[in-house]
PDB file of C-alpha atoms in Angstrom:
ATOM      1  CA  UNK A   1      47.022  49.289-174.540  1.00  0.00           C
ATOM      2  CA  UNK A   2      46.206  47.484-170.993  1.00  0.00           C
ATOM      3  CA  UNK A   3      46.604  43.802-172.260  1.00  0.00           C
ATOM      4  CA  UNK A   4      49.885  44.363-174.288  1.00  0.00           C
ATOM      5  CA  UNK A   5      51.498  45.979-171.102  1.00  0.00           C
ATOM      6  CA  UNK A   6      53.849  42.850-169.521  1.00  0.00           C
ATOM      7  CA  UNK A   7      53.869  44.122-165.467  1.00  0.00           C
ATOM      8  CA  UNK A   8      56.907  43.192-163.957  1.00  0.00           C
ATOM      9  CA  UNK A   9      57.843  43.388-160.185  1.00  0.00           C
ATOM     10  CA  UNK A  10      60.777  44.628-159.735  1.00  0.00           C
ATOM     11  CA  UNK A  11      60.842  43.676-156.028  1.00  0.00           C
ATOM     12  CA  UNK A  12      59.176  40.476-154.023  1.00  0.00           C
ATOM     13  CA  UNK A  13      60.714  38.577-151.201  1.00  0.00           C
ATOM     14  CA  UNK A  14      60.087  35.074-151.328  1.00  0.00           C
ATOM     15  CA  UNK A  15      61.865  32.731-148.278  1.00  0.00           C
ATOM     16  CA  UNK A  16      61.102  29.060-147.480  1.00  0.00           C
ATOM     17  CA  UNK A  17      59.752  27.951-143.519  1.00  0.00           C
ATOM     18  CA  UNK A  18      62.351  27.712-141.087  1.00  0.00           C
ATOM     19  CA  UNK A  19      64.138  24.555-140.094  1.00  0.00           C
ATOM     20  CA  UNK A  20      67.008  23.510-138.088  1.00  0.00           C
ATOM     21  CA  UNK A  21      68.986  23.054-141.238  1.00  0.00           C
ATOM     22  CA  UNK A  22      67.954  26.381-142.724  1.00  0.00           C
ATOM     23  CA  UNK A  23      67.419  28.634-139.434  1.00  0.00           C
ATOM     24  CA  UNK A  24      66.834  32.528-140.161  1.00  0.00           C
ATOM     25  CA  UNK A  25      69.302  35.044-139.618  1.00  0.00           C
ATOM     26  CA  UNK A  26      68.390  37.407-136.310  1.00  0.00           C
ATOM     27  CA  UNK A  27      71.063  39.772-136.289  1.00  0.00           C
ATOM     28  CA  UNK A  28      71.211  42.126-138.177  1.00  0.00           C
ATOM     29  CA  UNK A  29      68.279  41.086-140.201  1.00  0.00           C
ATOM     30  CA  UNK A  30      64.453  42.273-140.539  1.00  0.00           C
ATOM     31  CA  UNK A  31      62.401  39.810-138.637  1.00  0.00           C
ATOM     32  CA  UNK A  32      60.380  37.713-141.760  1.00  0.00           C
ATOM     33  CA  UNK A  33      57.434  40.348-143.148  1.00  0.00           C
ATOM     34  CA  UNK A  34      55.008  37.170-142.417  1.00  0.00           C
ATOM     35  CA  UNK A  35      54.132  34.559-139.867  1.00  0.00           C
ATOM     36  CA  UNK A  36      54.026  32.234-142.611  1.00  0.00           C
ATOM     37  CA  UNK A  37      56.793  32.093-144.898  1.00  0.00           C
ATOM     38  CA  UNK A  38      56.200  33.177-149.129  1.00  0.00           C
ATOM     39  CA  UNK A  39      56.636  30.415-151.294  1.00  0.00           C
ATOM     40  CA  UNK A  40      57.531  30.802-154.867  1.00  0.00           C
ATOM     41  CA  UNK A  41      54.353  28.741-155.501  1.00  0.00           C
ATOM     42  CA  UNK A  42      52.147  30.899-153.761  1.00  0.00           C
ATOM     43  CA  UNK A  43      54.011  34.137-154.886  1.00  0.00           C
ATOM     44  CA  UNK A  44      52.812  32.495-158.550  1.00  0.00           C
ATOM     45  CA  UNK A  45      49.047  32.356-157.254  1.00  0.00           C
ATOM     46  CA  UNK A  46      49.190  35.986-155.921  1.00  0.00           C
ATOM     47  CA  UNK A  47      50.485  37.288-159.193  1.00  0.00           C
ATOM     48  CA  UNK A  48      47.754  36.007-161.482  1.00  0.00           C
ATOM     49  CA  UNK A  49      45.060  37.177-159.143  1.00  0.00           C
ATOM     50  CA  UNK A  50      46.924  40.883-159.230  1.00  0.00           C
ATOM     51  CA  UNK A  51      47.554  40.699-163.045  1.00  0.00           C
ATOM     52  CA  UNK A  52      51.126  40.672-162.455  1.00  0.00           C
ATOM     53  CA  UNK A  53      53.107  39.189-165.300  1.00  0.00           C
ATOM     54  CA  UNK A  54      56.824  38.445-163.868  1.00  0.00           C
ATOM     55  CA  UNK A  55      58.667  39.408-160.878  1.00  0.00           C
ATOM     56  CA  UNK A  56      62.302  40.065-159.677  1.00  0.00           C
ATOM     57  CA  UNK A  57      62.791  37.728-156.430  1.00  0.00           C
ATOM     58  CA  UNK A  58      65.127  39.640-153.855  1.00  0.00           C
ATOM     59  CA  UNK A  59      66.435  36.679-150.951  1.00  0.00           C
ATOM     60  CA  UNK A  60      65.577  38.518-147.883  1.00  0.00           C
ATOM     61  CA  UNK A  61      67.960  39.816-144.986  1.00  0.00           C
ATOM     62  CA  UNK A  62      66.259  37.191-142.753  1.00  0.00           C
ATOM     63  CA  UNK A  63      67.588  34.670-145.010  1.00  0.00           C
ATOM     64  CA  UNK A  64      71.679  35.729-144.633  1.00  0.00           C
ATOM     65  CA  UNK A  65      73.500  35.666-148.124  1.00  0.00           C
ATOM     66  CA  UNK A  66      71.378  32.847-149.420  1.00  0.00           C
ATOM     67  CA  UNK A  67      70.212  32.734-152.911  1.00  0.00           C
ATOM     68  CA  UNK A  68      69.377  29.341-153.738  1.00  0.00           C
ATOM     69  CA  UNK A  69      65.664  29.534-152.856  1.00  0.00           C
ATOM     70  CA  UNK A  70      65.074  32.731-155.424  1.00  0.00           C
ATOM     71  CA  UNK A  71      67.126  30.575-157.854  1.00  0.00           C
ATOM     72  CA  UNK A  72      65.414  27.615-157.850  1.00  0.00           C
ATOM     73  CA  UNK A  73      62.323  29.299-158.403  1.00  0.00           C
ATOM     74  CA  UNK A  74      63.694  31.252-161.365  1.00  0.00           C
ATOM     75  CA  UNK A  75      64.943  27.919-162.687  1.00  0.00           C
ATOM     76  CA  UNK A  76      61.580  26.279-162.672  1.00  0.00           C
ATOM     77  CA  UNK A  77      59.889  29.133-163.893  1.00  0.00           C
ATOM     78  CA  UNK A  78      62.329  31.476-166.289  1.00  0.00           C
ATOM     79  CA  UNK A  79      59.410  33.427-167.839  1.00  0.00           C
ATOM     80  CA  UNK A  80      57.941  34.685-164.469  1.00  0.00           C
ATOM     81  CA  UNK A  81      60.953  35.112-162.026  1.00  0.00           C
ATOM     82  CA  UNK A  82      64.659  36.242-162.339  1.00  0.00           C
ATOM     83  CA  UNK A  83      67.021  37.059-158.985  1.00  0.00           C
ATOM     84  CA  UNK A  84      68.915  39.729-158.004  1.00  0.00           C
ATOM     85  CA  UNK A  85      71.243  38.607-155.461  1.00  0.00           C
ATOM     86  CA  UNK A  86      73.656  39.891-152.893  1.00  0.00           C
ATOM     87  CA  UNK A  87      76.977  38.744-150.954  1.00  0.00           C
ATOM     88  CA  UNK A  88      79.019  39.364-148.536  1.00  0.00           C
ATOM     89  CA  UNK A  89      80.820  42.820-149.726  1.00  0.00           C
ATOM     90  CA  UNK A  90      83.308  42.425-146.502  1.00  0.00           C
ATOM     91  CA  UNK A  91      83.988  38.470-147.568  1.00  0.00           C
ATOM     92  CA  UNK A  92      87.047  37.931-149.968  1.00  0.00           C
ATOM     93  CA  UNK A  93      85.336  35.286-150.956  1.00  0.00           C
ATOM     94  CA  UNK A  94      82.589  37.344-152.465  1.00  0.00           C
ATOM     95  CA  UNK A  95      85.388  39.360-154.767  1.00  0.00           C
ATOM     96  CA  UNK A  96      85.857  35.404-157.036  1.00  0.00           C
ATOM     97  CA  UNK A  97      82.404  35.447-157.519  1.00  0.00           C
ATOM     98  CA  UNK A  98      81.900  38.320-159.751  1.00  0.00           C
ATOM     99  CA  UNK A  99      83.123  37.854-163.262  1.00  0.00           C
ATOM    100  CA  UNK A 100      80.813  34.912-163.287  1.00  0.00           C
ATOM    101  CA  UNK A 101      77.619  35.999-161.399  1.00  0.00           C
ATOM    102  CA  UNK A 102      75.806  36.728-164.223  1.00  0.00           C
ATOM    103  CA  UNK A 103      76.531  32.859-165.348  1.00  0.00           C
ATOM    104  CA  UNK A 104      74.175  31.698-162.765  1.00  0.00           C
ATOM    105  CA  UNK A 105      70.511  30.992-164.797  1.00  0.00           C
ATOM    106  CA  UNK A 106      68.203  33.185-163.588  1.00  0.00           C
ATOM    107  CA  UNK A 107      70.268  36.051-162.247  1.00  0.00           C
ATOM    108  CA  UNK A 108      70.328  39.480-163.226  1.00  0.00           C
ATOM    109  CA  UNK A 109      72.593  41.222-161.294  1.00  0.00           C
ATOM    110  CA  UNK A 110      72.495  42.377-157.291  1.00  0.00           C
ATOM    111  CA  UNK A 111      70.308  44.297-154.855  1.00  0.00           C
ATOM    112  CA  UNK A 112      72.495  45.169-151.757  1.00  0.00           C
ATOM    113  CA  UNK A 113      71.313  46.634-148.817  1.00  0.00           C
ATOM    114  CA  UNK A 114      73.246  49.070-146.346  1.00  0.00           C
ATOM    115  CA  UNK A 115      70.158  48.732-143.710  1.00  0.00           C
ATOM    116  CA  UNK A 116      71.298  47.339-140.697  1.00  0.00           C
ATOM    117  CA  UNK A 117      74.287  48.282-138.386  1.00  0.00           C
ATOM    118  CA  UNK A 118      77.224  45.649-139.949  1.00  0.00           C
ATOM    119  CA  UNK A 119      76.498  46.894-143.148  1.00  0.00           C
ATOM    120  CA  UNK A 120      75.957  50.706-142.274  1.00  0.00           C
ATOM    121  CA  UNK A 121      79.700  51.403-142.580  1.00  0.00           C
ATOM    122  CA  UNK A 122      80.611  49.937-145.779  1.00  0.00           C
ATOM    123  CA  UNK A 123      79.324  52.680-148.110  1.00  0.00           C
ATOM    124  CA  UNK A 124      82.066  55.134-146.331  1.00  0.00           C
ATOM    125  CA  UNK A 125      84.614  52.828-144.871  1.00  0.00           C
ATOM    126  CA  UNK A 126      85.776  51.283-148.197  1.00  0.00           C
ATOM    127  CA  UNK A 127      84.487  48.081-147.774  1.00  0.00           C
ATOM    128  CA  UNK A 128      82.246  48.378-150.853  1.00  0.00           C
ATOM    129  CA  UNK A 129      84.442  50.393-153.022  1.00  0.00           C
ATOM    130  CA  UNK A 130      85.874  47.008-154.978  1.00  0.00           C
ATOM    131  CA  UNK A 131      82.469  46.153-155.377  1.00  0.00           C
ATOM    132  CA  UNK A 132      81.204  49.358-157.181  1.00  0.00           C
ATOM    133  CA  UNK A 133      84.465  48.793-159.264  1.00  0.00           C
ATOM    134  CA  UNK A 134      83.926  45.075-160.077  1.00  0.00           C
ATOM    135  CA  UNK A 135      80.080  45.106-160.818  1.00  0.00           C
ATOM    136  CA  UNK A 136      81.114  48.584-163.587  1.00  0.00           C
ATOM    137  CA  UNK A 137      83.213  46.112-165.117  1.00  0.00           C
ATOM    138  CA  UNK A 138      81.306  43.114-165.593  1.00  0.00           C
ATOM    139  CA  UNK A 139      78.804  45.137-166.393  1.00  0.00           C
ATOM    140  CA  UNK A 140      76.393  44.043-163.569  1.00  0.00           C
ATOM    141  CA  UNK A 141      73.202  45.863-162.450  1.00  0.00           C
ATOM    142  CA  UNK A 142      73.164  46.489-158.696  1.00  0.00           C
ATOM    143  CA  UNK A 143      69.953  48.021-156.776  1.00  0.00           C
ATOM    144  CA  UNK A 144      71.128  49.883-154.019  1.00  0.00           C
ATOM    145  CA  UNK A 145      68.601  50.034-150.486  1.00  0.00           C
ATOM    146  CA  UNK A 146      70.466  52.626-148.244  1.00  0.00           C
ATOM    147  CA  UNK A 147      67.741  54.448-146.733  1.00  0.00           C
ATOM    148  CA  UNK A 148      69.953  56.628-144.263  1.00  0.00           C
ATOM    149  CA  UNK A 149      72.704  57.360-146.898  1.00  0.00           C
ATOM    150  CA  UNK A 150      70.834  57.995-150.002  1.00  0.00           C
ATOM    151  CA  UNK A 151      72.700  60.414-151.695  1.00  0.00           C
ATOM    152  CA  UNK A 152      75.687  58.185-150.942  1.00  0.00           C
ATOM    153  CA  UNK A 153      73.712  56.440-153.994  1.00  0.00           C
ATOM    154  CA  UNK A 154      74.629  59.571-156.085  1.00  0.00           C
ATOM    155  CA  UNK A 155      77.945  59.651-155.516  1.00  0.00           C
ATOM    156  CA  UNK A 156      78.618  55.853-156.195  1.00  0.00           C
ATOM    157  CA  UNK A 157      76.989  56.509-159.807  1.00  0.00           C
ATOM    158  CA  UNK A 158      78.671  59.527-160.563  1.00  0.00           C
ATOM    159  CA  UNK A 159      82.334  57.687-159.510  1.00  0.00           C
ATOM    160  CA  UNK A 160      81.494  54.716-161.566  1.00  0.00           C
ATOM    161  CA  UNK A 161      79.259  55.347-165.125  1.00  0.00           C
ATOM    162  CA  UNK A 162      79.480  52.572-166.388  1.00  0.00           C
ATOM    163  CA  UNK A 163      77.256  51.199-163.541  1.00  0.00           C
ATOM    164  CA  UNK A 164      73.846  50.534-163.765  1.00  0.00           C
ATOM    165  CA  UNK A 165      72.921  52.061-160.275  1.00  0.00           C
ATOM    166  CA  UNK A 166      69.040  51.285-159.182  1.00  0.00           C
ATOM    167  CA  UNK A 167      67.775  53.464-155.937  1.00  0.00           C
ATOM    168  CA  UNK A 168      65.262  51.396-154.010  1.00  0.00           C
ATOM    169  CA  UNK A 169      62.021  52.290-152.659  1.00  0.00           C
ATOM    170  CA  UNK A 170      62.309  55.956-154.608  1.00  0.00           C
ATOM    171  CA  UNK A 171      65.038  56.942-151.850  1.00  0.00           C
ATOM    172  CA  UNK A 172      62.302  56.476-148.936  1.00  0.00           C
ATOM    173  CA  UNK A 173      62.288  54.394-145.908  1.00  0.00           C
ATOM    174  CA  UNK A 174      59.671  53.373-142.998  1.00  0.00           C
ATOM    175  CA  UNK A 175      60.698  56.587-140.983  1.00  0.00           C
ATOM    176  CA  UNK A 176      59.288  58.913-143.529  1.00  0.00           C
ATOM    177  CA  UNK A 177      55.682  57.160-142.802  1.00  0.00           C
ATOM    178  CA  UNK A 178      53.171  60.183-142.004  1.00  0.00           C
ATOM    179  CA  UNK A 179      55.898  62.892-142.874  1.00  0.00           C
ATOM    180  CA  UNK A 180      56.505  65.118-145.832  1.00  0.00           C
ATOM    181  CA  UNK A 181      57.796  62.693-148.579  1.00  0.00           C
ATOM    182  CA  UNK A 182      58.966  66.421-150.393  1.00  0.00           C
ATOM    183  CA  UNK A 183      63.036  66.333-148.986  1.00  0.00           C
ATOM    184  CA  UNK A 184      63.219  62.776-149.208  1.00  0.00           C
ATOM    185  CA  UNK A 185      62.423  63.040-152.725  1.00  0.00           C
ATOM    186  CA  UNK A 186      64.404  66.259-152.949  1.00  0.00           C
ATOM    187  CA  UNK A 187      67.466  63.762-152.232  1.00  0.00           C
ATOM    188  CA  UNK A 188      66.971  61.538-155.295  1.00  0.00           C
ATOM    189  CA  UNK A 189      66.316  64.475-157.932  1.00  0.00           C
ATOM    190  CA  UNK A 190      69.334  66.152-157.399  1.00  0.00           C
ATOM    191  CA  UNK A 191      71.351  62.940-158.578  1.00  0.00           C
ATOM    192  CA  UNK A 192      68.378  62.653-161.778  1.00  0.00           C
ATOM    193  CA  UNK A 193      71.128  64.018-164.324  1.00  0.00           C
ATOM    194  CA  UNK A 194      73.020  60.448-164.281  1.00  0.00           C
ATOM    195  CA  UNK A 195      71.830  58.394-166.781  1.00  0.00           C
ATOM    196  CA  UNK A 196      72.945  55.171-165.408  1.00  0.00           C
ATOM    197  CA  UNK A 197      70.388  56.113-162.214  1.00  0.00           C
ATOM    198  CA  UNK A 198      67.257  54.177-162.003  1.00  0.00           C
ATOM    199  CA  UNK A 199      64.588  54.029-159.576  1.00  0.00           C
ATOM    200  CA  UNK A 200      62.510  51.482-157.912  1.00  0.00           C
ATOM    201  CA  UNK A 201      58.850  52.904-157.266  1.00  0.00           C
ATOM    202  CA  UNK A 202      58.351  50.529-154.853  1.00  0.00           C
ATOM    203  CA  UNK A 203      57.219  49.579-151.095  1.00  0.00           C
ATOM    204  CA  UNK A 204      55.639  53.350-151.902  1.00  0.00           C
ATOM    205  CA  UNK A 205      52.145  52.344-149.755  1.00  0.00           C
ATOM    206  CA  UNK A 206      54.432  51.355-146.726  1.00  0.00           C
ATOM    207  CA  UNK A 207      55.373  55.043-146.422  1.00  0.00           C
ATOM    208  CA  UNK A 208      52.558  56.947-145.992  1.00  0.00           C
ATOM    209  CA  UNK A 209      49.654  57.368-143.318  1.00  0.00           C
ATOM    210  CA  UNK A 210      46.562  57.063-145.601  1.00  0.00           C
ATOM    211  CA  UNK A 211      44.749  54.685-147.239  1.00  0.00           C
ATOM    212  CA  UNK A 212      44.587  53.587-151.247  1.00  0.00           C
ATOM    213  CA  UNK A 213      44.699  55.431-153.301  1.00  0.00           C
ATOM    214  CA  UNK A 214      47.492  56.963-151.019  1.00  0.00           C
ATOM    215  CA  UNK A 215      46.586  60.938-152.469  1.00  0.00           C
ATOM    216  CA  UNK A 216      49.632  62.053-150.759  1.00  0.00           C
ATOM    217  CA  UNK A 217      52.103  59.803-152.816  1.00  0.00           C
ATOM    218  CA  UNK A 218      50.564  60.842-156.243  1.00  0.00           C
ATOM    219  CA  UNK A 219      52.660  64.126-156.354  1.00  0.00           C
ATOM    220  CA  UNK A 220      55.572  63.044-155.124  1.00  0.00           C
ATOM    221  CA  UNK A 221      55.529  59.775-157.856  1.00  0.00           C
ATOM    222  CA  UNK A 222      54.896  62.760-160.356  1.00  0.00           C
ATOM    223  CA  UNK A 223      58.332  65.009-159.699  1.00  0.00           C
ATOM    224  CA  UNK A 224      60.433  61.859-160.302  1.00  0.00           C
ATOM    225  CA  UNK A 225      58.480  60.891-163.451  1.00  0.00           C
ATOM    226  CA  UNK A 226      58.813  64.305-165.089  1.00  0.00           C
ATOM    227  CA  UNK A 227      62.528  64.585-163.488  1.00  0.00           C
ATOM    228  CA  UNK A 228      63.630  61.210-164.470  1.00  0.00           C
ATOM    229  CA  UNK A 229      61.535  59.686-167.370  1.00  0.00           C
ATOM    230  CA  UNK A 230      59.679  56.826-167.351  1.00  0.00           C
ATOM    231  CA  UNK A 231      62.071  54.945-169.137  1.00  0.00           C
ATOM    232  CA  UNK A 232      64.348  54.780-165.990  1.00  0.00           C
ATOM    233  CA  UNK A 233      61.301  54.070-163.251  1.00  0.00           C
ATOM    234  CA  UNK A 234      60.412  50.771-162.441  1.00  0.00           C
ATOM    235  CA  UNK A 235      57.499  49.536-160.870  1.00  0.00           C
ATOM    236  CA  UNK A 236      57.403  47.089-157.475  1.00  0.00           C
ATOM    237  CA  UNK A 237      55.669  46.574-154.468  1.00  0.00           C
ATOM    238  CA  UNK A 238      57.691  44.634-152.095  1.00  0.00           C
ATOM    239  CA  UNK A 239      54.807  42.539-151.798  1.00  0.00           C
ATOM    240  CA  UNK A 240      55.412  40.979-148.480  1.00  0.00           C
ATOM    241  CA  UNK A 241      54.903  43.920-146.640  1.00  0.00           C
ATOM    242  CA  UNK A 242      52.150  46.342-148.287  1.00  0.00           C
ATOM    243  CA  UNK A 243      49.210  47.673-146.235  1.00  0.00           C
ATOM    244  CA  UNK A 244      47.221  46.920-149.590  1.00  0.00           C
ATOM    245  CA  UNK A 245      46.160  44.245-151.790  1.00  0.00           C
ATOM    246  CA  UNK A 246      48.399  43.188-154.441  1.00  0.00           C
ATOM    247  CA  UNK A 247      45.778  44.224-157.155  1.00  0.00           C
ATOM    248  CA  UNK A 248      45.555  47.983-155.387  1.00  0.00           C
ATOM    249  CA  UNK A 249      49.454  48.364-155.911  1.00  0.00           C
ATOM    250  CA  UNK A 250      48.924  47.489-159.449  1.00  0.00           C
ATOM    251  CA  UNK A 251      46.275  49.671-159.876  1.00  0.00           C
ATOM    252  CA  UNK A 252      47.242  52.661-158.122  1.00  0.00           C
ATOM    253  CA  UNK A 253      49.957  53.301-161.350  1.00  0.00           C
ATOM    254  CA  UNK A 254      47.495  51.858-163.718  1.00  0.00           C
ATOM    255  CA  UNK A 255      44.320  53.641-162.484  1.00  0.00           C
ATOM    256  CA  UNK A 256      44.832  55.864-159.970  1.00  0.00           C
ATOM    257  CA  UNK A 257      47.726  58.565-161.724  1.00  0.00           C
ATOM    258  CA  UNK A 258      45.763  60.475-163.934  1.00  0.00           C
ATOM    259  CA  UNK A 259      49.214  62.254-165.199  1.00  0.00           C
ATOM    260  CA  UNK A 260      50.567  58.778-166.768  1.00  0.00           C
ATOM    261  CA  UNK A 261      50.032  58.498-170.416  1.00  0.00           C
ATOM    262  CA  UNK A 262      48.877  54.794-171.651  1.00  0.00           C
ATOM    263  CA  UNK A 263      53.198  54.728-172.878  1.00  0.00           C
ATOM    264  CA  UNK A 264      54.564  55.997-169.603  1.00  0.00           C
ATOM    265  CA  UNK A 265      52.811  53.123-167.470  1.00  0.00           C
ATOM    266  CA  UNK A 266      53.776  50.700-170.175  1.00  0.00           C
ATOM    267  CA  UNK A 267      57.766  51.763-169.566  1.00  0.00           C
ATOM    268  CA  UNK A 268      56.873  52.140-165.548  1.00  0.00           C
ATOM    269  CA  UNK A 269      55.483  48.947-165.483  1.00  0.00           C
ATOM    270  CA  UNK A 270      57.516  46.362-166.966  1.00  0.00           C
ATOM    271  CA  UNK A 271      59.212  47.541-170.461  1.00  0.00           C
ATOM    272  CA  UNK A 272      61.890  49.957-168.378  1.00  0.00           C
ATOM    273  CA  UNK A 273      62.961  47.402-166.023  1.00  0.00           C
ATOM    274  CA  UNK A 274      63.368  44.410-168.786  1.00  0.00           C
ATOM    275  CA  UNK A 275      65.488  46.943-170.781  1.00  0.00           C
ATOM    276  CA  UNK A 276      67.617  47.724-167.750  1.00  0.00           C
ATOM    277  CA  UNK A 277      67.793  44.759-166.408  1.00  0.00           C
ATOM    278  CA  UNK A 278      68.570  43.196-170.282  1.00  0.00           C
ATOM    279  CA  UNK A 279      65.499  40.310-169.495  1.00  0.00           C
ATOM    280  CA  UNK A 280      63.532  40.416-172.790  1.00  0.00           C
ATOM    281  CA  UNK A 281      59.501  40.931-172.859  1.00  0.00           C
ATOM    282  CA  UNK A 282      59.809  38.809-175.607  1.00  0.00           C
ATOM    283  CA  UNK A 283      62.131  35.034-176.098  1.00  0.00           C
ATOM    284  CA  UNK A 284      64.210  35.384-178.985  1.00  0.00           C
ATOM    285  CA  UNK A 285      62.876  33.589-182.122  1.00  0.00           C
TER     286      UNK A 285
END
């Protein structure tokens, strides 16, 4: 079943260099995963040496709230990239920009991150609580990275149902690197019963102290596939910063989990995501 599985990304951050007109964001921001920037072209060049079919391009926090770079690519290239973008959620501005959002060619929705310090306070201040709202009623897809308030994810979900919530990173950050994954993962199972959950498997190398195939992860990625399904798990690597090749993170799903059958990596890997996502394997005839 190998070649008819499409493998979809569902995270890469792609940024242009740095210039005086287009300087990076330095607070609150990451600092950029690599001394030289990831162009869409080159993100192209890495997939078809991985065997990676199509990716979702996430602008990264070192970029601000742009989105025109991950947009431009998508426009050039609508089979291989689509955007999930983010904005402002404590900018009035950002509230006019929702009914439309999904208007935009190439984007699918938004991944919004509670990481850094201005943004820590939204999820329980009520900044984002119009957002939540807004997004269940247009109908818009949001992935959710709050890796010190994940079962804030839960409760955002079970408030709004019509939402299609996606946890990022399988509820796991850089501090769990070397520890226990077991209560992290507790965390996400016990908010499994929501069907409008989803869950990113990605950045997954990033967090433990091993090297590929990463034993340690395998049954860990196990308890969320038999808890959640594999129709609600979506494959990604986060490329930019892996401690692997790109080819290894493909691989360790496709080769390395001996408990996936041939139609659980084909949902893990791609199908799942399109479906949730609504960006069709196949162009309408």
């Amino acid at each position: 079943i190998g070649f008819l599985m499409t493998i979809i990304d569902a995270q890469v951050h792609i940024w242009p260099p740095e210039t005086p007109q287009r300087p990076y964001v330095r607070e609150d921001a990451s600092r950029p995963h690599r001394p030289v920037n990831l162009a869409y072209e080159d993100l192209l060049r890495e997939m078809a040496a991985a065997g990676v079919d199509r990716a979702i391009l996430v602008p990264p926090s070192w970029e601000g709230y742009r989105n025109d770079y991950a947009l431009e690519a998508a426009r050039k290239y609508p089979d291989r990239f689509a955007v999930m973008g983010k904005v402002p959620l404590n900018d009035p501005a950002s509230r006019e920009k929702i009914a439309a959002w999904l208007e935009q060619p190439g984007m699918l929705g938004f991944r919004i991150s509670f990481r850094h310090s201005g943004t820590h306070s939204f999820l329980d201040d009520g900044t984002a609580e119009w957002f939540w709202a807004d997004c269940e009623r247009y109908d818009i897809p949001v992935m959710i990275f709050a890796p010190f308030a994940v079962a804030k994810i839960g409760e955002i979900a079970e408030s709004h149902p019509g939402l299609r919530v996606i946890v990022d990173h399988m509820g796991l950050n850089v501090q769990w690197k070397g520890k226990d994954l077991a209560p992290g993962v507790d965390v996400l199972l016990k908010f499994a019963r929501l069907e409008n959950v989803g869950v990113k498997l990605s950045c997954l190398p990033c967090y433990v102290d091993e090297a590929y195939p990463y034993a340690g992860l395998h049954p860990q990625i196990r308890r969320v596939v038999e808890i959640f399904g594999p129709e609600r798990l979506f494959w990604g690597t986060d490329l930019s910063q892996l401690p692997c090749s790109y080819r290894q993170a493909v691989t360790l799903f496709t080769e390395e989990l001996n408990f996936l059958t041939a139609q659980d990596k084909e949902w893990i890997m791609g199908r799942a995501l399109a479906e949730w996502l609504r960006w069709p394997l196949t162009k309408p005839v």
